[in-house]
mmCIF file of C-alpha atoms in Angstrom:
data_model
loop_
_atom_site.group_PDB
_atom_site.id
_atom_site.type_symbol
_atom_site.label_atom_id
_atom_site.label_comp_id
_atom_site.label_asym_id
_atom_site.label_seq_id
_atom_site.Cartn_x
_atom_site.Cartn_y
_atom_site.Cartn_z
ATOM 1 C CA MET A 20 -3.875 28.303 67.082
ATOM 2 C CA LYS A 21 -6.673 26.557 68.960
ATOM 3 C CA LYS A 22 -8.547 28.786 71.383
ATOM 4 C CA LYS A 23 -7.780 26.568 74.410
ATOM 5 C CA TYR A 24 -4.015 26.882 73.805
ATOM 6 C CA GLN A 25 -4.335 30.616 73.265
ATOM 7 C CA ASN A 26 -6.202 30.937 76.566
ATOM 8 C CA ALA A 27 -3.604 28.785 78.332
ATOM 9 C CA PHE A 28 -0.741 31.026 77.164
ATOM 10 C CA PHE A 29 -2.719 34.141 78.164
ATOM 11 C CA ILE A 30 -3.679 32.906 81.656
ATOM 12 C CA PHE A 31 -0.180 31.579 82.356
ATOM 13 C CA GLY A 32 1.413 34.884 81.299
ATOM 14 C CA ILE A 33 -1.035 37.025 83.284
ATOM 15 C CA ALA A 34 -0.464 34.940 86.436
ATOM 16 C CA LEU A 35 3.314 35.396 86.177
ATOM 17 C CA LEU A 36 2.924 39.103 85.392
ATOM 18 C CA MET A 37 0.819 39.641 88.521
ATOM 19 C CA LEU A 38 3.386 37.747 90.581
ATOM 20 C CA MET A 39 6.208 39.940 89.275
ATOM 21 C CA ALA A 40 4.219 43.142 89.797
ATOM 22 C CA THR A 41 3.962 42.321 93.508
ATOM 23 C CA GLN A 42 7.769 42.541 93.718
ATOM 24 C CA LEU A 43 7.698 46.289 92.968
ATOM 25 C CA ASP A 44 7.808 49.017 95.607
ATOM 26 C CA PHE A 45 4.839 51.107 94.398
ATOM 27 C CA ARG A 46 5.869 54.195 96.353
ATOM 28 C CA GLN A 47 9.289 54.066 94.707
ATOM 29 C CA VAL A 48 7.639 53.513 91.305
ATOM 30 C CA ALA A 49 5.402 56.587 91.764
ATOM 31 C CA GLU A 50 8.381 58.737 92.734
ATOM 32 C CA GLY A 51 10.386 57.449 89.770
ATOM 33 C CA LEU A 52 7.587 58.158 87.289
ATOM 34 C CA GLN A 53 7.052 61.645 88.685
ATOM 35 C CA ARG A 54 10.752 62.358 88.361
ATOM 36 C CA ALA A 55 11.085 60.916 84.830
ATOM 37 C CA GLY A 56 8.026 62.699 83.433
ATOM 38 C CA TYR A 57 7.733 62.670 79.637
ATOM 39 C CA TRP A 58 11.041 60.811 79.282
ATOM 40 C CA PHE A 59 9.317 57.641 80.482
ATOM 41 C CA VAL A 60 6.656 58.081 77.784
ATOM 42 C CA ALA A 61 9.506 58.347 75.259
ATOM 43 C CA VAL A 62 10.915 55.049 76.572
ATOM 44 C CA ILE A 63 7.558 53.271 76.106
ATOM 45 C CA VAL A 64 7.168 54.659 72.564
ATOM 46 C CA LEU A 65 10.764 53.731 71.709
ATOM 47 C CA TRP A 66 9.966 50.058 72.215
ATOM 48 C CA PHE A 67 7.141 50.225 69.666
ATOM 49 C CA PHE A 68 9.838 50.959 67.065
ATOM 50 C CA LEU A 69 12.375 48.508 68.492
ATOM 51 C CA TYR A 70 9.892 45.661 68.052
ATOM 52 C CA ILE A 71 9.677 46.669 64.371
ATOM 53 C CA PHE A 72 13.388 45.782 64.078
ATOM 54 C CA ASN A 73 12.700 42.359 65.649
ATOM 55 C CA THR A 74 9.681 41.743 63.438
ATOM 56 C CA ALA A 75 11.574 42.769 60.300
ATOM 57 C CA ALA A 76 14.357 40.270 61.067
ATOM 58 C CA TRP A 77 11.846 37.434 61.548
ATOM 59 C CA TYR A 78 9.880 38.576 58.455
ATOM 60 C CA VAL A 79 13.046 38.310 56.324
ATOM 61 C CA ILE A 80 13.724 34.788 57.642
ATOM 62 C CA ILE A 81 10.148 33.573 57.039
ATOM 63 C CA HIS A 82 9.923 34.878 53.478
ATOM 64 C CA ASN A 83 13.393 33.600 52.691
ATOM 65 C CA ASN A 84 11.928 30.150 53.444
ATOM 66 C CA GLY A 85 9.777 30.157 50.302
ATOM 67 C CA VAL A 86 6.632 31.417 52.054
ATOM 68 C CA ASN A 87 4.110 33.440 50.023
ATOM 69 C CA ARG A 88 4.063 37.024 51.309
ATOM 70 C CA GLY A 89 0.269 37.024 51.415
ATOM 71 C CA LYS A 90 0.207 34.287 54.061
ATOM 72 C CA VAL A 91 2.147 36.174 56.727
ATOM 73 C CA GLY A 92 1.537 39.926 56.932
ATOM 74 C CA PHE A 93 4.041 42.198 58.637
ATOM 75 C CA TRP A 94 1.700 43.682 61.269
ATOM 76 C CA TRP A 95 0.186 40.317 62.153
ATOM 77 C CA LEU A 96 3.752 39.084 62.643
ATOM 78 C CA TYR A 97 4.441 42.204 64.744
ATOM 79 C CA LYS A 98 1.627 41.178 67.093
ATOM 80 C CA ILE A 99 3.022 37.633 67.399
ATOM 81 C CA THR A 100 6.531 39.045 67.958
ATOM 82 C CA VAL A 101 5.456 41.300 70.840
ATOM 83 C CA SER A 102 3.382 38.525 72.433
ATOM 84 C CA GLY A 103 6.244 36.056 72.028
ATOM 85 C CA PHE A 104 8.696 38.372 73.761
ATOM 86 C CA ALA A 105 6.142 39.014 76.520
ATOM 87 C CA LEU A 106 5.934 35.274 77.197
ATOM 88 C CA ASN A 107 9.727 34.986 77.069
ATOM 89 C CA TYR A 108 10.099 37.793 79.617
ATOM 90 C CA ALA A 109 7.556 36.230 81.949
ATOM 91 C CA THR A 110 8.715 32.622 81.685
ATOM 92 C CA PRO A 111 11.638 31.135 83.617
ATOM 93 C CA GLY A 112 14.118 29.863 81.054
ATOM 94 C CA GLY A 113 13.120 32.498 78.509
ATOM 95 C CA LEU A 114 12.500 30.380 75.406
ATOM 96 C CA MET A 115 10.096 28.073 77.244
ATOM 97 C CA GLY A 116 7.108 30.358 76.601
ATOM 98 C CA GLY A 117 7.528 32.548 73.548
ATOM 99 C CA GLU A 118 8.878 30.090 71.004
ATOM 100 C CA PRO A 119 6.128 27.416 71.352
ATOM 101 C CA TYR A 120 3.555 30.227 71.082
ATOM 102 C CA ARG A 121 5.169 31.544 67.885
ATOM 103 C CA ILE A 122 5.323 28.089 66.298
ATOM 104 C CA MET A 123 1.687 27.312 67.177
ATOM 105 C CA SER A 124 0.550 30.700 65.811
ATOM 106 C CA LEU A 125 2.545 30.422 62.590
ATOM 107 C CA ALA A 126 1.987 26.711 61.837
ATOM 108 C CA PRO A 127 -1.614 27.037 60.496
ATOM 109 C CA ARG A 128 -0.353 29.507 57.877
ATOM 110 C CA ILE A 129 2.879 27.932 56.633
ATOM 111 C CA GLY A 130 3.000 24.402 58.084
ATOM 112 C CA THR A 131 4.571 23.043 61.257
ATOM 113 C CA GLU A 132 8.028 22.253 59.881
ATOM 114 C CA LYS A 133 8.513 25.641 58.187
ATOM 115 C CA ALA A 134 7.117 27.398 61.252
ATOM 116 C CA SER A 135 9.491 25.467 63.528
ATOM 117 C CA SER A 136 12.572 26.090 61.368
ATOM 118 C CA SER A 137 11.719 29.804 60.985
ATOM 119 C CA VAL A 138 11.170 30.268 64.731
ATOM 120 C CA ILE A 139 14.325 28.336 65.649
ATOM 121 C CA LEU A 140 16.372 30.270 63.091
ATOM 122 C CA TYR A 141 15.013 33.592 64.366
ATOM 123 C CA ALA A 142 15.735 32.611 67.987
ATOM 124 C CA MET A 143 19.270 31.664 66.916
ATOM 125 C CA THR A 144 19.653 35.002 65.098
ATOM 126 C CA HIS A 145 18.355 36.926 68.114
ATOM 127 C CA ILE A 146 20.835 35.189 70.441
ATOM 128 C CA PHE A 147 23.617 35.376 67.824
ATOM 129 C CA SER A 148 23.246 39.165 67.651
ATOM 130 C CA HIS A 149 23.793 39.385 71.426
ATOM 131 C CA PHE A 150 27.257 37.884 71.111
ATOM 132 C CA TRP A 151 28.178 40.361 68.340
ATOM 133 C CA PHE A 152 26.796 43.191 70.479
ATOM 134 C CA TRP A 153 28.940 42.164 73.449
ATOM 135 C CA LEU A 154 32.028 41.930 71.210
ATOM 136 C CA PHE A 155 31.242 45.369 69.775
ATOM 137 C CA SER A 156 30.903 46.707 73.336
ATOM 138 C CA VAL A 157 34.322 45.293 74.285
ATOM 139 C CA VAL A 158 35.899 47.263 71.424
ATOM 140 C CA LEU A 159 33.873 50.347 72.383
ATOM 141 C CA TYR A 160 34.993 50.086 76.021
ATOM 142 C CA ILE A 161 38.677 49.790 75.053
ATOM 143 C CA ALA A 162 38.346 52.789 72.727
ATOM 144 C CA THR A 163 36.566 55.086 75.214
ATOM 145 C CA GLN A 164 37.406 53.994 78.768
ATOM 146 C CA HIS A 165 40.457 53.479 80.949
ATOM 147 C CA VAL A 166 41.165 49.738 81.090
ATOM 148 C CA SER A 167 42.448 48.520 84.453
ATOM 149 C CA ALA A 168 44.206 45.165 84.917
ATOM 150 C CA ALA A 169 41.068 43.564 86.402
ATOM 151 C CA MET A 170 38.912 44.918 83.596
ATOM 152 C CA ALA A 171 41.421 43.664 80.996
ATOM 153 C CA VAL A 172 41.027 40.139 82.384
ATOM 154 C CA MET A 173 37.242 40.431 82.286
ATOM 155 C CA LEU A 174 37.208 41.820 78.726
ATOM 156 C CA THR A 175 39.491 39.003 77.597
ATOM 157 C CA ALA A 176 37.152 36.418 79.117
ATOM 158 C CA VAL A 177 34.107 38.024 77.473
ATOM 159 C CA THR A 178 35.891 38.144 74.103
ATOM 160 C CA ALA A 179 36.871 34.467 74.331
ATOM 161 C CA PHE A 180 33.360 33.441 75.393
ATOM 162 C CA CYS A 181 31.651 35.429 72.612
ATOM 163 C CA SER A 182 34.105 34.207 69.959
ATOM 164 C CA LEU A 183 33.478 30.594 70.940
ATOM 165 C CA ALA A 184 29.711 31.123 70.897
ATOM 166 C CA ILE A 185 29.842 32.788 67.459
ATOM 167 C CA TRP A 186 31.858 29.842 66.105
ATOM 168 C CA PHE A 187 29.279 27.400 67.537
ATOM 169 C CA PHE A 188 26.380 29.307 65.972
ATOM 170 C CA LEU A 189 28.061 29.559 62.568
ATOM 171 C CA LYS A 190 28.534 25.786 62.612
ATOM 172 C CA GLY A 191 24.876 25.426 63.583
ATOM 173 C CA TYR A 192 23.730 27.661 60.730
ATOM 174 C CA LYS A 193 25.673 25.609 58.185
ATOM 175 C CA LYS A 194 24.686 22.141 59.416
ATOM 176 C CA GLY A 195 21.569 22.756 61.495
ATOM 177 C CA ILE A 196 21.347 23.019 65.255
ATOM 178 C CA ALA A 197 18.138 21.258 66.379
ATOM 179 C CA THR A 198 19.702 17.770 66.378
ATOM 180 C CA ARG A 199 22.919 19.088 67.946
ATOM 181 C CA CYS A 200 21.023 20.757 70.811
ATOM 182 C CA MET A 201 18.948 17.669 71.566
ATOM 183 C CA SER A 202 22.090 15.532 71.474
ATOM 184 C CA LEU A 203 23.766 17.954 73.887
ATOM 185 C CA LEU A 204 20.747 17.948 76.242
ATOM 186 C CA SER A 205 20.788 14.147 76.333
ATOM 187 C CA HIS A 206 24.006 14.363 78.400
ATOM 188 C CA PHE A 207 22.517 16.589 81.144
ATOM 189 C CA PRO A 208 21.337 14.596 84.200
ATOM 190 C CA MET A 209 18.055 16.436 84.871
ATOM 191 C CA VAL A 210 16.742 16.298 81.269
ATOM 192 C CA LYS A 211 18.705 13.325 79.950
ATOM 193 C CA ARG A 212 15.814 10.836 79.864
ATOM 194 C CA TRP A 213 13.353 13.318 78.358
ATOM 195 C CA ALA A 214 15.835 14.518 75.707
ATOM 196 C CA GLN A 215 16.752 10.987 74.623
ATOM 197 C CA GLY A 216 13.086 10.023 74.300
ATOM 198 C CA PHE A 217 12.236 13.201 72.402
ATOM 199 C CA PHE A 218 15.199 12.726 70.067
ATOM 200 C CA GLU A 219 14.243 9.129 69.225
ATOM 201 C CA THR A 220 10.573 10.018 68.662
ATOM 202 C CA HIS A 221 11.194 13.125 66.550
ATOM 203 C CA LYS A 222 14.460 12.233 64.835
ATOM 204 C CA GLU A 223 13.068 12.683 61.302
ATOM 205 C CA GLN A 224 11.353 15.993 62.078
ATOM 206 C CA LEU A 225 14.519 17.366 63.711
ATOM 207 C CA ALA A 226 16.571 16.325 60.673
ATOM 208 C CA THR A 227 14.078 18.090 58.369
ATOM 209 C CA ILE A 228 14.202 21.272 60.461
ATOM 210 C CA ASP A 229 18.011 21.172 60.424
ATOM 211 C CA SER A 230 18.071 20.794 56.648
ATOM 212 C CA GLN A 231 15.736 23.789 56.289
ATOM 213 C CA ILE A 232 17.880 25.908 58.622
ATOM 214 C CA ALA A 233 21.017 25.005 56.647
ATOM 215 C CA ALA A 234 19.208 25.715 53.354
ATOM 216 C CA LEU A 235 17.985 29.111 54.566
ATOM 217 C CA HIS A 236 21.532 30.088 55.510
ATOM 218 C CA ARG A 237 23.089 28.702 52.315
ATOM 219 C CA GLN A 238 20.583 29.880 49.689
ATOM 220 C CA ASN A 239 20.452 33.570 50.562
ATOM 221 C CA PRO A 240 23.377 34.756 52.715
ATOM 222 C CA LYS A 241 22.368 38.406 52.174
ATOM 223 C CA ALA A 242 18.985 37.809 53.803
ATOM 224 C CA PHE A 243 20.646 35.967 56.676
ATOM 225 C CA PHE A 244 23.174 38.718 57.359
ATOM 226 C CA GLY A 245 20.423 41.300 56.883
ATOM 227 C CA ALA A 246 18.412 39.660 59.667
ATOM 228 C CA VAL A 247 21.496 39.593 61.931
ATOM 229 C CA ALA A 248 22.193 43.274 61.127
ATOM 230 C CA LEU A 249 18.599 44.232 62.030
ATOM 231 C CA GLU A 250 18.883 42.445 65.378
ATOM 232 C CA LEU A 251 22.286 44.012 66.106
ATOM 233 C CA ALA A 252 20.950 47.459 65.193
ATOM 234 C CA CYS A 253 18.047 46.837 67.577
ATOM 235 C CA ARG A 254 20.518 46.124 70.420
ATOM 236 C CA ILE A 255 22.434 49.354 69.759
ATOM 237 C CA VAL A 256 19.347 51.556 69.322
ATOM 238 C CA SER A 257 17.748 50.078 72.467
ATOM 239 C CA ALA A 258 20.510 51.768 74.485
ATOM 240 C CA MET A 259 18.517 54.972 73.876
ATOM 241 C CA GLU A 260 16.178 53.745 76.611
ATOM 242 C CA ILE A 261 18.950 53.977 79.213
ATOM 243 C CA TRP A 262 20.161 57.248 77.718
ATOM 244 C CA PHE A 263 16.676 58.835 77.976
ATOM 245 C CA ILE A 264 16.394 57.798 81.631
ATOM 246 C CA LEU A 265 19.905 58.999 82.488
ATOM 247 C CA LEU A 266 19.171 62.402 80.941
ATOM 248 C CA VAL A 267 16.597 62.948 83.714
ATOM 249 C CA ILE A 268 19.284 62.875 86.405
ATOM 250 C CA MET A 269 22.462 63.506 84.355
ATOM 251 C CA PRO A 270 21.954 66.091 81.564
ATOM 252 C CA ASP A 271 25.478 65.376 80.293
ATOM 253 C CA ALA A 272 24.894 61.595 80.062
ATOM 254 C CA SER A 273 26.714 59.875 77.220
ATOM 255 C CA TYR A 274 25.043 57.596 74.679
ATOM 256 C CA ILE A 275 28.251 55.536 74.531
ATOM 257 C CA ASP A 276 28.050 54.965 78.296
ATOM 258 C CA SER A 277 24.431 53.882 77.811
ATOM 259 C CA ILE A 278 25.517 51.249 75.265
ATOM 260 C CA LEU A 279 28.148 49.947 77.688
ATOM 261 C CA ILE A 280 25.635 49.821 80.558
ATOM 262 C CA LEU A 281 23.202 47.879 78.368
ATOM 263 C CA ALA A 282 25.931 45.452 77.250
ATOM 264 C CA PHE A 283 27.142 44.708 80.783
ATOM 265 C CA THR A 284 23.614 44.476 82.188
ATOM 266 C CA SER A 285 22.317 42.178 79.432
ATOM 267 C CA LEU A 286 25.380 39.931 79.789
ATOM 268 C CA PHE A 287 24.886 39.670 83.556
ATOM 269 C CA ALA A 288 21.109 39.204 83.263
ATOM 270 C CA ASN A 289 21.423 36.442 80.654
ATOM 271 C CA MET A 290 23.632 34.520 83.054
ATOM 272 C CA LEU A 291 20.462 34.333 85.203
ATOM 273 C CA PHE A 292 18.218 33.249 82.297
ATOM 274 C CA PHE A 293 16.282 30.803 84.506
ATOM 275 C CA MET A 294 14.570 33.617 86.440
ATOM 276 C CA PRO A 295 11.351 35.246 85.154
ATOM 277 C CA LEU A 296 12.120 38.734 83.870
ATOM 278 C CA GLN A 297 15.659 37.994 85.156
ATOM 279 C CA LEU A 298 14.540 39.312 88.535
ATOM 280 C CA GLY A 299 17.531 40.693 90.406
ATOM 281 C CA GLY A 300 19.905 40.066 87.503
ATOM 282 C CA ARG A 301 19.142 43.273 85.651
ATOM 283 C CA GLU A 302 19.163 45.343 88.823
ATOM 284 C CA GLY A 303 22.535 43.899 89.851
ATOM 285 C CA GLY A 304 23.879 44.503 86.348
ATOM 286 C CA PHE A 305 22.756 48.133 86.380
ATOM 287 C CA LEU A 306 24.347 48.752 89.765
ATOM 288 C CA MET A 307 27.687 47.177 88.805
ATOM 289 C CA SER A 308 27.854 48.854 85.401
ATOM 290 C CA ALA A 309 27.000 52.247 86.905
ATOM 291 C CA LYS A 310 29.756 51.799 89.469
ATOM 292 C CA GLY A 311 32.200 50.692 86.766
ATOM 293 C CA LEU A 312 31.476 53.876 84.802
ATOM 294 C CA THR A 313 31.856 56.042 87.946
ATOM 295 C CA MET A 314 28.137 56.793 88.256
ATOM 296 C CA THR A 315 26.295 56.921 91.573
ATOM 297 C CA VAL A 316 24.463 53.906 92.979
ATOM 298 C CA SER A 317 21.218 55.926 93.020
ATOM 299 C CA SER A 318 21.570 56.437 89.251
ATOM 300 C CA GLY A 319 21.808 52.698 88.730
ATOM 301 C CA ILE A 320 18.763 52.065 90.928
ATOM 302 C CA PHE A 321 16.738 54.741 89.105
ATOM 303 C CA VAL A 322 17.557 53.299 85.666
ATOM 304 C CA ALA A 323 16.867 49.727 86.789
ATOM 305 C CA LEU A 324 13.484 50.693 88.271
ATOM 306 C CA LEU A 325 12.187 52.417 85.128
ATOM 307 C CA VAL A 326 13.516 49.716 82.797
ATOM 308 C CA ARG A 327 11.791 47.087 84.942
ATOM 309 C CA LEU A 328 8.548 49.073 84.802
ATOM 310 C CA ARG A 329 8.814 49.402 81.012
ATOM 311 C CA GLU A 330 9.302 45.625 80.741
ATOM 312 C CA LEU A 331 6.170 45.005 82.810
ATOM 313 C CA ILE A 332 4.110 47.423 80.684
ATOM 314 C CA TRP A 333 5.209 45.882 77.368
ATOM 315 C CA THR A 334 4.768 42.387 78.799
ATOM 316 C CA ALA A 335 1.173 43.323 79.662
ATOM 317 C CA ILE A 336 0.660 44.740 76.143
ATOM 318 C CA GLY A 337 2.062 41.569 74.601
ATOM 319 C CA LEU A 338 -0.189 39.341 76.700
ATOM 320 C CA LEU A 339 -3.264 41.399 75.768
ATOM 321 C CA LEU A 340 -2.343 41.064 72.080
ATOM 322 C CA ILE A 341 -2.688 37.283 72.451
ATOM 323 C CA LYS A 342 -6.430 37.836 72.966
ATOM 324 C CA ILE A 343 -7.083 40.543 70.386
ATOM 325 C CA GLY A 344 -6.623 40.932 66.651
ATOM 326 C CA LYS A 345 -7.199 37.217 65.903
ATOM 327 C CA LYS A 346 -8.064 37.891 62.252
#
C-alpha cells in the first residue's frame, strides 16, 4: 500500500478514536477498572486470541484461492486483520473503512482481483457466522430460559430473519454476490446514481470477482465450512469477555447467560451499524439483555462500560499496527 493511503487511514482512524474517547466518563472508567482489577487484563488478552480465530478464517480463504503460502504470512495477515477491524469499529457503516484497507494491503502481494474476492468472501463469512450465532442463541434460550409469549414472538421473528439471511448468503456463495449487491444498491434513492455508474464502469471486474467467489465455494467446501466454523467459534468464545466481567460482580454468573447477552447485544448493535463503534447501541443492548435475564441495571452498565473500553484499546492497537511492522 502506498504510504499516503496508509497515512490517510491512520489519521482518519485516530481522529475518530479521539472523538469517541471524549464520550467516556473518565471518573466512571477509573472506578470500573479499579473494581474489575485483573479480570480486565484477562479481557484484553482474550482478544489477542480471538483475533487469531478471525485471521485463521481469512487465511484459509486466501490460500484456498490458489495463493502461494509464502506470499501471505499468518502473522502479517494477523496485523492486517486487527487493523481492519479497528477501522471497521471506528467507521460509520462498518465496512466502509476496514475492507478497502485490507484490499489495498493485500493487492500488492496477490493482485487486486484475488485480494478483492478474498476480502469480500471473508466479510461475507464473518457476517454469515453472525446469523448462525443468533440462530444458535435462539435454540440455547429456548433450552435454558422460560419463554414468555412476548419473547416467543421475538424469537420467531429473529429465527425468520436469520433463516432468510442465511438463504440469501448461500445463494451469494454459489453465484457470487458483488454484482447482486451493486444491483440492489442501484434501487436505493441516496446511492442510486453512484451505484449505477459504478456498476457500468466496473461490470467486468465485478463479474470476475463473483466468479472467483463462486469458485472458492465450489472447489473446496471443506475449507469454506472450516472458515465459517472458525468465525462461529470466535463468536461463542468471545462471550468469555462478558463472563469474565460478570464474575467481578456476580461470582455465580453463567457462561450460557453470557452467550445470550452477547447474542442479543450484537443483534441490537448491528441494527445501528451506521454509528461509529455502534455508540449507544451496545449499551442499550446490554441493558435490555441484562433485564431480560433478571440481572440488575447496574450490572448491564458495568459490562457495557468495560466492553466499550476494551474496544477503544484494541481499536488504538489496530490503528498503531497500520504504522508499524511494514516489512
